[in-house]
Coordinates of C-alpha atoms in Angstrom, one line a residue:
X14 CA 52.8 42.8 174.3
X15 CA 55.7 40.8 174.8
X16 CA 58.2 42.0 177.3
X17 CA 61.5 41.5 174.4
X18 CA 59.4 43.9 171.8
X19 CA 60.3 47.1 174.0
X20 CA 64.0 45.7 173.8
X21 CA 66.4 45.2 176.8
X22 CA 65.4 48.7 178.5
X23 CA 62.0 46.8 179.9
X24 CA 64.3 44.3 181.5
X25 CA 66.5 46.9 183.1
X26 CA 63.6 49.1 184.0
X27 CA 62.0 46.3 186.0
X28 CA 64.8 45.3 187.4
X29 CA 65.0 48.9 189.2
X30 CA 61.5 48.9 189.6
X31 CA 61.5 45.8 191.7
X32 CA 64.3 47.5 194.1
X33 CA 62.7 48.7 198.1
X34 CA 64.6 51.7 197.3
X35 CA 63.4 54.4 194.5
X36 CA 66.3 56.4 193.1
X37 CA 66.9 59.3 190.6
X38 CA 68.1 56.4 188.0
X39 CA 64.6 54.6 188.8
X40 CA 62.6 57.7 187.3
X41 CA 65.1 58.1 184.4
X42 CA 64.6 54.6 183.3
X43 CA 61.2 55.0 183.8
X44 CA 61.0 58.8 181.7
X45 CA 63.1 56.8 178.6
X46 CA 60.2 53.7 179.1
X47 CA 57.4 56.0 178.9
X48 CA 59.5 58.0 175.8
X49 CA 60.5 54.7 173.8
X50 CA 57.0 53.7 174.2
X51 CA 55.6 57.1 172.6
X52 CA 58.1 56.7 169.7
X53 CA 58.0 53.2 168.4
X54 CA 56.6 52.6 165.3
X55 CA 53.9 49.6 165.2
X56 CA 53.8 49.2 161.8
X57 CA 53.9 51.2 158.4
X58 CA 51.6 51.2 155.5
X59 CA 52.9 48.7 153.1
X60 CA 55.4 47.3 155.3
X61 CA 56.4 43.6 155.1
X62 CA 56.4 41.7 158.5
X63 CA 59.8 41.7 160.4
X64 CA 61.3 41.2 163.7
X65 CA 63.5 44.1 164.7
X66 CA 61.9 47.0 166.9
X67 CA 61.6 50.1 164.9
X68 CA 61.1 53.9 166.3
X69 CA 61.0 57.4 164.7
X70 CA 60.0 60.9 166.3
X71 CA 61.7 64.8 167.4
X72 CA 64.1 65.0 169.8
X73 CA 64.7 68.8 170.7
X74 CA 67.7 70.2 170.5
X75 CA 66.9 74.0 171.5
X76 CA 63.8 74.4 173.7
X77 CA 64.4 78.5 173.7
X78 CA 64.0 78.1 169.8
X79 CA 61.3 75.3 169.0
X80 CA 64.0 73.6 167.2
X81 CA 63.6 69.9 167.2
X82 CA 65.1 66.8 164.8
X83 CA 63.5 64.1 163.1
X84 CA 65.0 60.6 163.8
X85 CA 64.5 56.8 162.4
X86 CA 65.7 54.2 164.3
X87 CA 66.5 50.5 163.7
X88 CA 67.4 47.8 166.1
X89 CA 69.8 45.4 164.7
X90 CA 68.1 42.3 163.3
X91 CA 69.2 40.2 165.9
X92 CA 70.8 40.9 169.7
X93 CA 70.6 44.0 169.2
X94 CA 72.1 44.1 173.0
X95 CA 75.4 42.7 171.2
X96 CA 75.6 45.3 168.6
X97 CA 77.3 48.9 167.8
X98 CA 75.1 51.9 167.5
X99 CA 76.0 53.7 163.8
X100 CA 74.8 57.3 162.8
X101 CA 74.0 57.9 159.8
X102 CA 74.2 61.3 157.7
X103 CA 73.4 62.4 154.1
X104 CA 74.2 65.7 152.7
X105 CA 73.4 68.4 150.4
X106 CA 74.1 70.7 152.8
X107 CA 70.2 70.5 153.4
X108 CA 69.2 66.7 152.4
X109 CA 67.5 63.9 154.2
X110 CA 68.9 60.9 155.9
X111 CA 65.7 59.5 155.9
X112 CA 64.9 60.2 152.1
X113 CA 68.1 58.7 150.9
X114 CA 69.9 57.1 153.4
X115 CA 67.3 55.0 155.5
X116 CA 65.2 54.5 152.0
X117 CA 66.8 54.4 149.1
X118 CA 70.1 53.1 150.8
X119 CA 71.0 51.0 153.7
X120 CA 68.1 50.9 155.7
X121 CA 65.5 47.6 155.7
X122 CA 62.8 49.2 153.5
X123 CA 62.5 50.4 150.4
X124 CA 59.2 52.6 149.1
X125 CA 57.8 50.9 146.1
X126 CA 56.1 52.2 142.8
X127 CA 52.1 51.6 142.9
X128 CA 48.6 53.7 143.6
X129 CA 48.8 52.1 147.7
X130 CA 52.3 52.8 149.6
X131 CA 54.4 49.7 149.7
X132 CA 57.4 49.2 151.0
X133 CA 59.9 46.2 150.2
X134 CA 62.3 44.8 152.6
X135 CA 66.3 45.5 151.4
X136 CA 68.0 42.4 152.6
X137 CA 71.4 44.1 152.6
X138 CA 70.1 46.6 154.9
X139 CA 72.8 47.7 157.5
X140 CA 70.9 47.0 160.6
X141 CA 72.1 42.9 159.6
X142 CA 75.2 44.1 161.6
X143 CA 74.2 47.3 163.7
X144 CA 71.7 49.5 165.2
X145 CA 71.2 51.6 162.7
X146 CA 70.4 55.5 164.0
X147 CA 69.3 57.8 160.8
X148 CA 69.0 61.9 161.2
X149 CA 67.3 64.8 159.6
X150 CA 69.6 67.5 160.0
X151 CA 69.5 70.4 160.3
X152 CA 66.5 72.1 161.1
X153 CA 64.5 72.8 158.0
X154 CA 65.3 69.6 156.2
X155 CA 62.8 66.7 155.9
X156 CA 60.6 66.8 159.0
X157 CA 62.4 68.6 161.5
X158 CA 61.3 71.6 162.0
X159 CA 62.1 75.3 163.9
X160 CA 59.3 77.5 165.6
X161 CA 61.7 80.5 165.3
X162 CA 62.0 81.5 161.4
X163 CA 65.2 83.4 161.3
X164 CA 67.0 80.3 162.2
X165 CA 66.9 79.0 158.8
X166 CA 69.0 81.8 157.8
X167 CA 71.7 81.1 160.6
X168 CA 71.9 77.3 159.2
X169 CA 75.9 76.6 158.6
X170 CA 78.3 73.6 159.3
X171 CA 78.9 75.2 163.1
X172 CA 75.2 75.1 164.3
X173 CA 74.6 71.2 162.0
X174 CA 77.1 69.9 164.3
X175 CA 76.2 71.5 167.3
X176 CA 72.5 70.4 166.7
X177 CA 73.6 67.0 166.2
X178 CA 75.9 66.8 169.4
X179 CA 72.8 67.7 171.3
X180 CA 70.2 65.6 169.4
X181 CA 73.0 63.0 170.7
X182 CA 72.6 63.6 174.1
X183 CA 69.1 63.8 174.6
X184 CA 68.7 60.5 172.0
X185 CA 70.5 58.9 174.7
X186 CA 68.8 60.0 177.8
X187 CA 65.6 58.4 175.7
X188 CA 67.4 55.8 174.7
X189 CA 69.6 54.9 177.7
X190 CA 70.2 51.0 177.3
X191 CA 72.6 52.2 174.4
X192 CA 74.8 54.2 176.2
X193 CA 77.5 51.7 176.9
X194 CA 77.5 50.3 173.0
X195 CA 80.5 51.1 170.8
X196 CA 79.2 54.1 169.2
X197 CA 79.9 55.2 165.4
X198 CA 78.7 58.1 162.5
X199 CA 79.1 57.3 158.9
X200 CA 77.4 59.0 156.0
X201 CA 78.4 60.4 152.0
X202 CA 78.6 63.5 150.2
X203 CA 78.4 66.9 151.8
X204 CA 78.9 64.2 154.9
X205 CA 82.4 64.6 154.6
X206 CA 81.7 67.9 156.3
X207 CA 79.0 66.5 158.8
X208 CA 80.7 63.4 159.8
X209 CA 84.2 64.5 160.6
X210 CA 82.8 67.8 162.3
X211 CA 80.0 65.5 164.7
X212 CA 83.3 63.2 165.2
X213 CA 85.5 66.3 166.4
X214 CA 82.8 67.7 168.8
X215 CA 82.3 64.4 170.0
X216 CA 85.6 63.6 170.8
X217 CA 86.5 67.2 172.2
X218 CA 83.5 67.1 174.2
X219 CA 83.8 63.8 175.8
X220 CA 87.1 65.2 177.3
X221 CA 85.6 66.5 179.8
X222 CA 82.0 65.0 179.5
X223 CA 80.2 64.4 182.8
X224 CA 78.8 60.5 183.0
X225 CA 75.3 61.5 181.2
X226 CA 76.9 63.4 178.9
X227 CA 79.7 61.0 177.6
X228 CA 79.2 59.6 174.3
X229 CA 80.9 55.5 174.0
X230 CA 82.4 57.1 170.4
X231 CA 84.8 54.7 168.2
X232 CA 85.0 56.5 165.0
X233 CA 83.8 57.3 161.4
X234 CA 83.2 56.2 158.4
X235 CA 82.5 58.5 154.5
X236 CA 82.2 57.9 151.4
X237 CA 82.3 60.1 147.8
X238 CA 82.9 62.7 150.8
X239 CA 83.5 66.5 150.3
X240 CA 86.2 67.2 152.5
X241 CA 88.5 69.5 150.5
X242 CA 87.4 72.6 148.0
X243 CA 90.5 73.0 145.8
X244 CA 91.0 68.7 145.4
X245 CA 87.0 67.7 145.3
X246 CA 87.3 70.6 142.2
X247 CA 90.3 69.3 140.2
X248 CA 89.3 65.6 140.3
X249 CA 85.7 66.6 139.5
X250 CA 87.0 67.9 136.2
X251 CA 90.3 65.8 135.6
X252 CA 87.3 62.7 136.4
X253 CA 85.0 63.9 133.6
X254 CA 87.8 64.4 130.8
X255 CA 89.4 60.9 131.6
X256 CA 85.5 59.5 131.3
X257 CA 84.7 60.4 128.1
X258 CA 82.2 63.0 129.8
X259 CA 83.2 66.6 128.7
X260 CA 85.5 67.6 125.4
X261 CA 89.1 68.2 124.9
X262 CA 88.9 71.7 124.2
X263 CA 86.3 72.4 127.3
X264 CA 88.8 70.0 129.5
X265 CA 91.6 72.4 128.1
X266 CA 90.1 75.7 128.7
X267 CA 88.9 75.0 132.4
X268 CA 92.6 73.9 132.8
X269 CA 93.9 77.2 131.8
X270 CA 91.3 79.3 133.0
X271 CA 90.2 77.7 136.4
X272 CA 92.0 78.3 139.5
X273 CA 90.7 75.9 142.4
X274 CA 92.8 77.0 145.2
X275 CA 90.6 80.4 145.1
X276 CA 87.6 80.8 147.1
X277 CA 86.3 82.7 144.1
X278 CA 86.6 81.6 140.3
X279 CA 86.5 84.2 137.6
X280 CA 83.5 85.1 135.0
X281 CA 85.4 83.5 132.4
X282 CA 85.6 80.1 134.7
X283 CA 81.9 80.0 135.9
X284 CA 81.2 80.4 132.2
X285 CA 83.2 77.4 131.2
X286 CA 82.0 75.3 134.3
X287 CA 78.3 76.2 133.4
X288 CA 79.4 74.5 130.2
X289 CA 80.4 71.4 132.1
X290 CA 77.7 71.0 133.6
X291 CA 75.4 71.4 131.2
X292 CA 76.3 67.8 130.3
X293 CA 75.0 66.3 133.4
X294 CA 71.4 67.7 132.7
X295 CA 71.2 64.5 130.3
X296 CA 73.2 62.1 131.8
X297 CA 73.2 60.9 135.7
X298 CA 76.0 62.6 137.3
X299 CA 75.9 61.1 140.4
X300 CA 76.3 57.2 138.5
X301 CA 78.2 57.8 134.7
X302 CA 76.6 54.4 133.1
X303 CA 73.2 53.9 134.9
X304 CA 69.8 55.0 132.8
X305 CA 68.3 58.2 133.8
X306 CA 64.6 58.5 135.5
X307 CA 61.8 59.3 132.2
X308 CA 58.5 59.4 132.1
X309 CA 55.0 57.7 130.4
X310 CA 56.2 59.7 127.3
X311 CA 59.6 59.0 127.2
X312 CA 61.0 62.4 128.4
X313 CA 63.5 62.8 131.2
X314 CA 61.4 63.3 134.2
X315 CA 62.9 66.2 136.2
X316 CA 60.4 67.2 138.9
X317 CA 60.8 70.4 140.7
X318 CA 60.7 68.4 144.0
X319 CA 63.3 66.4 143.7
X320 CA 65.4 66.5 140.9
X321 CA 67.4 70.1 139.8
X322 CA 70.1 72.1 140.1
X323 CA 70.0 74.6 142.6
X324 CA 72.3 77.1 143.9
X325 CA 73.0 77.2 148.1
X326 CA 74.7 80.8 148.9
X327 CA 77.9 80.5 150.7
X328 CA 78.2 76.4 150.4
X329 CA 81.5 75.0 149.2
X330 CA 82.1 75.7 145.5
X331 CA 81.4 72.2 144.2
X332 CA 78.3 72.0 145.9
X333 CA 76.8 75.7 146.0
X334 CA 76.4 74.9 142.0
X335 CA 74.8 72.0 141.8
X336 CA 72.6 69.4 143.6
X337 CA 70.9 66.8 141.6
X338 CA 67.7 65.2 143.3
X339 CA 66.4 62.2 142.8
X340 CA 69.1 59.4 143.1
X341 CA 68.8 55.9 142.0
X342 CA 69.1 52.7 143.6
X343 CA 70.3 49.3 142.8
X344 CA 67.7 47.3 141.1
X345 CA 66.9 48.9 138.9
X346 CA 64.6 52.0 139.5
X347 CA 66.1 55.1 138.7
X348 CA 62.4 56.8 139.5
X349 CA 62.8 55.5 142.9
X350 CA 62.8 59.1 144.5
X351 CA 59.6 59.8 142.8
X352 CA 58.2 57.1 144.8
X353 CA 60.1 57.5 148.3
X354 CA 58.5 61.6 148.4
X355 CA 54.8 60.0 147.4
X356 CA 55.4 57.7 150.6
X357 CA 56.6 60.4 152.9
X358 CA 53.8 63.1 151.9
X359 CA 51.1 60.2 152.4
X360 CA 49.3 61.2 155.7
X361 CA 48.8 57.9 157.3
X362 CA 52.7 57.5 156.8
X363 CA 53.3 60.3 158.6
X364 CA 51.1 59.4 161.9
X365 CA 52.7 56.0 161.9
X366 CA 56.4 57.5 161.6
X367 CA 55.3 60.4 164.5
X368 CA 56.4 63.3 162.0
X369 CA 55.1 66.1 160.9
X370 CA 53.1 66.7 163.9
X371 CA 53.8 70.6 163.8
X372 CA 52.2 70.9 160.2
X373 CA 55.2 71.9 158.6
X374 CA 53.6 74.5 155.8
X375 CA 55.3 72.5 152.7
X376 CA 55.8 69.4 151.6
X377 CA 58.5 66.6 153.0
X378 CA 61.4 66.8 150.0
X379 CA 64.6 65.2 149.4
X380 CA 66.4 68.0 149.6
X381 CA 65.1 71.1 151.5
X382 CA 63.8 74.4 148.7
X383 CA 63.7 76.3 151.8
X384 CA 67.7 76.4 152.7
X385 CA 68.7 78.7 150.3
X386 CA 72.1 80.0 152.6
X387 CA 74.6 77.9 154.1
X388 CA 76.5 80.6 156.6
X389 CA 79.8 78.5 157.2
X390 CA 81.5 75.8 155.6
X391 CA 85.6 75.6 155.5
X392 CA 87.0 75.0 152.4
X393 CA 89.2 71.8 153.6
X394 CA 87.9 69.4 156.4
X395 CA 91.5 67.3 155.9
X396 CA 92.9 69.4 159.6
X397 CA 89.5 67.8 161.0
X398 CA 90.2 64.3 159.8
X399 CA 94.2 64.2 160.3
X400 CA 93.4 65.2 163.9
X401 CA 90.9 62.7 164.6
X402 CA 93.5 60.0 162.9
X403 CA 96.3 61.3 165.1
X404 CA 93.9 60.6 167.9
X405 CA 93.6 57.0 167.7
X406 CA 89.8 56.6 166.4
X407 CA 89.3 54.7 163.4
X408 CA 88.5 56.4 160.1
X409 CA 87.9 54.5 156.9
X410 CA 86.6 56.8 153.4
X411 CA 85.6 54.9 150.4
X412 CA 84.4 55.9 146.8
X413 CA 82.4 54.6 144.5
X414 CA 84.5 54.5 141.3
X415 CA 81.3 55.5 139.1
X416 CA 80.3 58.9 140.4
X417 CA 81.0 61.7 139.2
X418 CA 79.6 64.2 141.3
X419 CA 82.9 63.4 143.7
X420 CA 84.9 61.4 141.8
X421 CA 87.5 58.9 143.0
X422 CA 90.0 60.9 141.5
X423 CA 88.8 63.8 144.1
X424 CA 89.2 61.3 147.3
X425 CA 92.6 60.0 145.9
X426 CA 94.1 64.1 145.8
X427 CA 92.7 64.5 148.6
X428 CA 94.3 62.1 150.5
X429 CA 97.2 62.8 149.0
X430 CA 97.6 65.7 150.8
X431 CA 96.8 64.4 153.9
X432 CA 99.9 63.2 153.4
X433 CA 99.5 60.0 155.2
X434 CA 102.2 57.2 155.6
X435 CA 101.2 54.3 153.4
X436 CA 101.1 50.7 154.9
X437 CA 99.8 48.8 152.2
X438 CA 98.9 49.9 148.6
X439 CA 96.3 49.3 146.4
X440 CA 95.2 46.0 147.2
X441 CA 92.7 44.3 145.8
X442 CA 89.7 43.3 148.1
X443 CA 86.7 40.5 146.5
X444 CA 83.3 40.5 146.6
X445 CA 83.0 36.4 146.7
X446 CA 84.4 35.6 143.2
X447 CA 84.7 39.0 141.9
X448 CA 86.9 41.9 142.7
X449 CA 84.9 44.8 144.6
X450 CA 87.0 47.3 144.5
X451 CA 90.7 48.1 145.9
X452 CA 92.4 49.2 149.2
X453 CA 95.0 52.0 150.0
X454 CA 95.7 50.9 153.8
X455 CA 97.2 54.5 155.0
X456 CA 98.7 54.8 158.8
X457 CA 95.6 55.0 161.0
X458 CA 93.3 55.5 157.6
X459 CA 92.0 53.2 155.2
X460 CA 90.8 53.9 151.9
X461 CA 88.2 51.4 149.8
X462 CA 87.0 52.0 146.4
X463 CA 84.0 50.4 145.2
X464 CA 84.3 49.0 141.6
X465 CA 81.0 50.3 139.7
X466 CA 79.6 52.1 142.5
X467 CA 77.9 56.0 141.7
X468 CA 77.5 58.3 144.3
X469 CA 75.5 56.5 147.0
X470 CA 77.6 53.4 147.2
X471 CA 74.6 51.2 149.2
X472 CA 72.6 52.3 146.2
X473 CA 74.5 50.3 143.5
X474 CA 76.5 48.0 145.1
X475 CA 73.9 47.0 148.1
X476 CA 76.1 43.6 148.8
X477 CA 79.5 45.2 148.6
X478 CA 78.8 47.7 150.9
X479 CA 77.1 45.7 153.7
X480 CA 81.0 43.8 153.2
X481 CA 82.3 47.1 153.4
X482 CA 80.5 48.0 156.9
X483 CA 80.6 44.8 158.6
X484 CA 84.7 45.0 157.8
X485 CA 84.9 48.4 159.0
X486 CA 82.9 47.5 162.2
X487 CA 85.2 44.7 162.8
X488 CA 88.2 46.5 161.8
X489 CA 89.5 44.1 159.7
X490 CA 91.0 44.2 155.9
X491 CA 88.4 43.4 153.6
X492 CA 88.7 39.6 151.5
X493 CA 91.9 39.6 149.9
X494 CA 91.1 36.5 148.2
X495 CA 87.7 35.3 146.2
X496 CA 85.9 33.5 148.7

């Protein structure tokens, strides 16, 4: 094999090797060889030829426990060596990075519909400007796994970010040649929890980090993010009456009847809200004018798998009430979830990807049946984000200006009550001859919207996004000008 396929690690490894004197780093280097080696992925059924190393497998993040998380990683397309390492993190609480993110998103392939898997290669994927790190967290979702059962009940925001800290660490000690790179998390949705939170332990942690354990961090990046209960539920409904979506009368009596700054609606509110979203069973709430996923007879195809509402005791309101599966890509597929869990539950994908290797009694899902409780989750992350503004690491949110699962309008309140200094308002930024969206330029925040972008912004708008990333990498305003 050539010595550039195991990346720039070989190179330093040898370099040590060659050394008279044999050192603790020596064996480390050595360990993280041997460990890379174990985990990179040759190649994967259906997959088109490419250049860029690839590895997936568990990194343990509680030996006491048996609980261990499922990682895909990309190396950038090219010099990798020159490039930031990103984090990325879907949501639910209880979805997969993998399933959405890395496949139906921003990663470099795409599962395809046919009897054989295929894959297809996304040239927009993310890993054009970055190493590209993706995570099943927590325990229970996707492949990762726990050997102790009762920790599936404990699952909450407190031990998802703690988890991921540590999956952090020890990623690194495996991965050690990316240590010293600029180091970010992004993600969506219920990632407006996970991203922020990962970003504050980071940050507080690195304080007084040891050299292993210090983490190169930069800052973060959401989008359609929950980060605020009372906001996320006033612009979910104030977004549906101003898009033609629910009735005057309905928009009326929620108004009267709803209180969002309670933990806790009343019977006469869930009523009305079970009304609202009773609407969303026929159309796609997560992208208002995209077709909706039916099948050979020409029914809507709902399978119990992937596509449902479901209720997650002790989640934030707006999600505890409903989760849709099954999201849709740009393309356009909207059965593309159907074919993404076939690919994942196919055996020989599994041994090429190094998962499953516990025999996890249940199918590889979306979105995990088996986390049913969610034990902590505060109903406002904006004290998480205004800290990590105040201290100097770069934070950009952007929406998708089509979703309605959390609307624009949401972001926009929230923010609001941030209650940020504005530099520069809404400006608008192009995607080459056509606008993409608009920017709010906030001090030490920047906002983007994404014009006709649904909940998974990649999804939709697969060009304007990969602007959106490599800007935000760069930290530079977006194209005020058609280019």
């Amino acid at each position: 094999m050539a010595l550039m396929k195991f990346g720039f690690l070989v190179i330093s490894y040898l370099c040590i090797a060659a050394s008279p004197q044999i050192s603790a780093s020596t064996a480390d280097y050595k360990n993280a060889y041997e460990a890379q080696k174990a985990d990179r992925v040759i190649g994967l059924p259906g997959q088109p030829p490419v250049k860029f190393d690839q590895y997936a497998g568990y990194v343990t993040v509680n030996e006491t426990h048996g609980r261990a998380l499922f990682y895909w990683f990309f190396e950038a397309v090219k010099t990798p060596q020159d490039k930031p390492l990103v984090l990325w993190l879907n949501g639910g609480p209880g979805c997969s990075s993998i399933g959405y993110g890395a496949s139906e998103e921003l990663g470099p392939f795409f599962p395809q519909k046919g009897a054989k898997p295929k894959l297809k290669y996304n040239p927009y994927t993310w890993n054009n400007a970055a190493n590209l790190l993706f995570l099943e967290s927590p325990v229970g979702v996707g492949f990762s796994y726990t050997n102790t059962t009762k920790d599936i009940s404990q699952l909450g925001d407190t031990i998802t970010a703690e988890d991921s800290h540590k999956f952090l660490i020890n990623w690194f000690k495996r991965f050690p040649q990316y240590k010293s790179h600029d180091f970010y998390i992004t993600g969506e949705s219920y990632g407006g929890h996970y991203v922020p939170q990962l970003s504050e332990l980071v940050y507080d942690r690195n304080k007084n980090a040891s050299k292993e354990t210090y983490i190169n961090f930069k800052g973060f990046m959401i989008g359609n993010a929950a980060i605020d209960d009372e906001t996320d539920q006033k612009g979910l409904i104030d977004y549906a009456w101003d898009h033609a979506v629910i009735s005057d009368r309905l928009y009326d009596d929620i108004k009267k009847e709803c209180n969002f700054n309670l933990q806790n609606v009343s019977k006469v509110c869930n009523n009305l809200l079970d009304e609202y979203f009773d609407v969303y069973k026929i159309i796609d709430m997560y992208s208002l004018y995209t077709p909706t996923c039916v099948d050979d007879n020409n029914t809507l195809s709902l399978p119990t798998t992937q596509q449902h509402f479901r209720a997650i005791e002790g989640a934030p309101a707006l999600f505890s009430r409903a989760e849709g599966r099954g999201k849709r890509p740009e393309g356009y597929d909207p059965c593309a979830s159907d074919y993404t869990y076939l690919y994942f539950n196919n055996p020989q994908v599994q041994k090429a990807l190094h998962a499953n290797v516990t025999g996890i009694p249940y199918p590889w899902t979306h979105c995990s049946d088996n986390i049913t409780f969610w034990k902590d989750a505060p109903p406002s992350i904006l004290p998480v984000i205004r800290k990590l503004v105040d201290a100097g690491l770069r934070v950009w949110i952007y929406s998708g200006d089509t979703d309605g699962r959390v609307p624009v309008t949401s972001t926009r309140y929230a923010l609001k009550k941030l209650g940020l200094k504005i530099k520069q308002d809404w400006t608008p930024w192009y995607n080459s001859k056509q606008v993409g969206g608009w920017t709010v330029a906030y001090d030490g925040l920047m906002f983007v919207t994404i014009r006709g972008a649904g909940h998974e912004v990649p999804m939709f708008a697969p060009r304007q996004a990969l602007i959106l990333f490599n800007h935000f990498l760069a930290d530079r305003n977006l194209p005020p000008k058609p280019f």
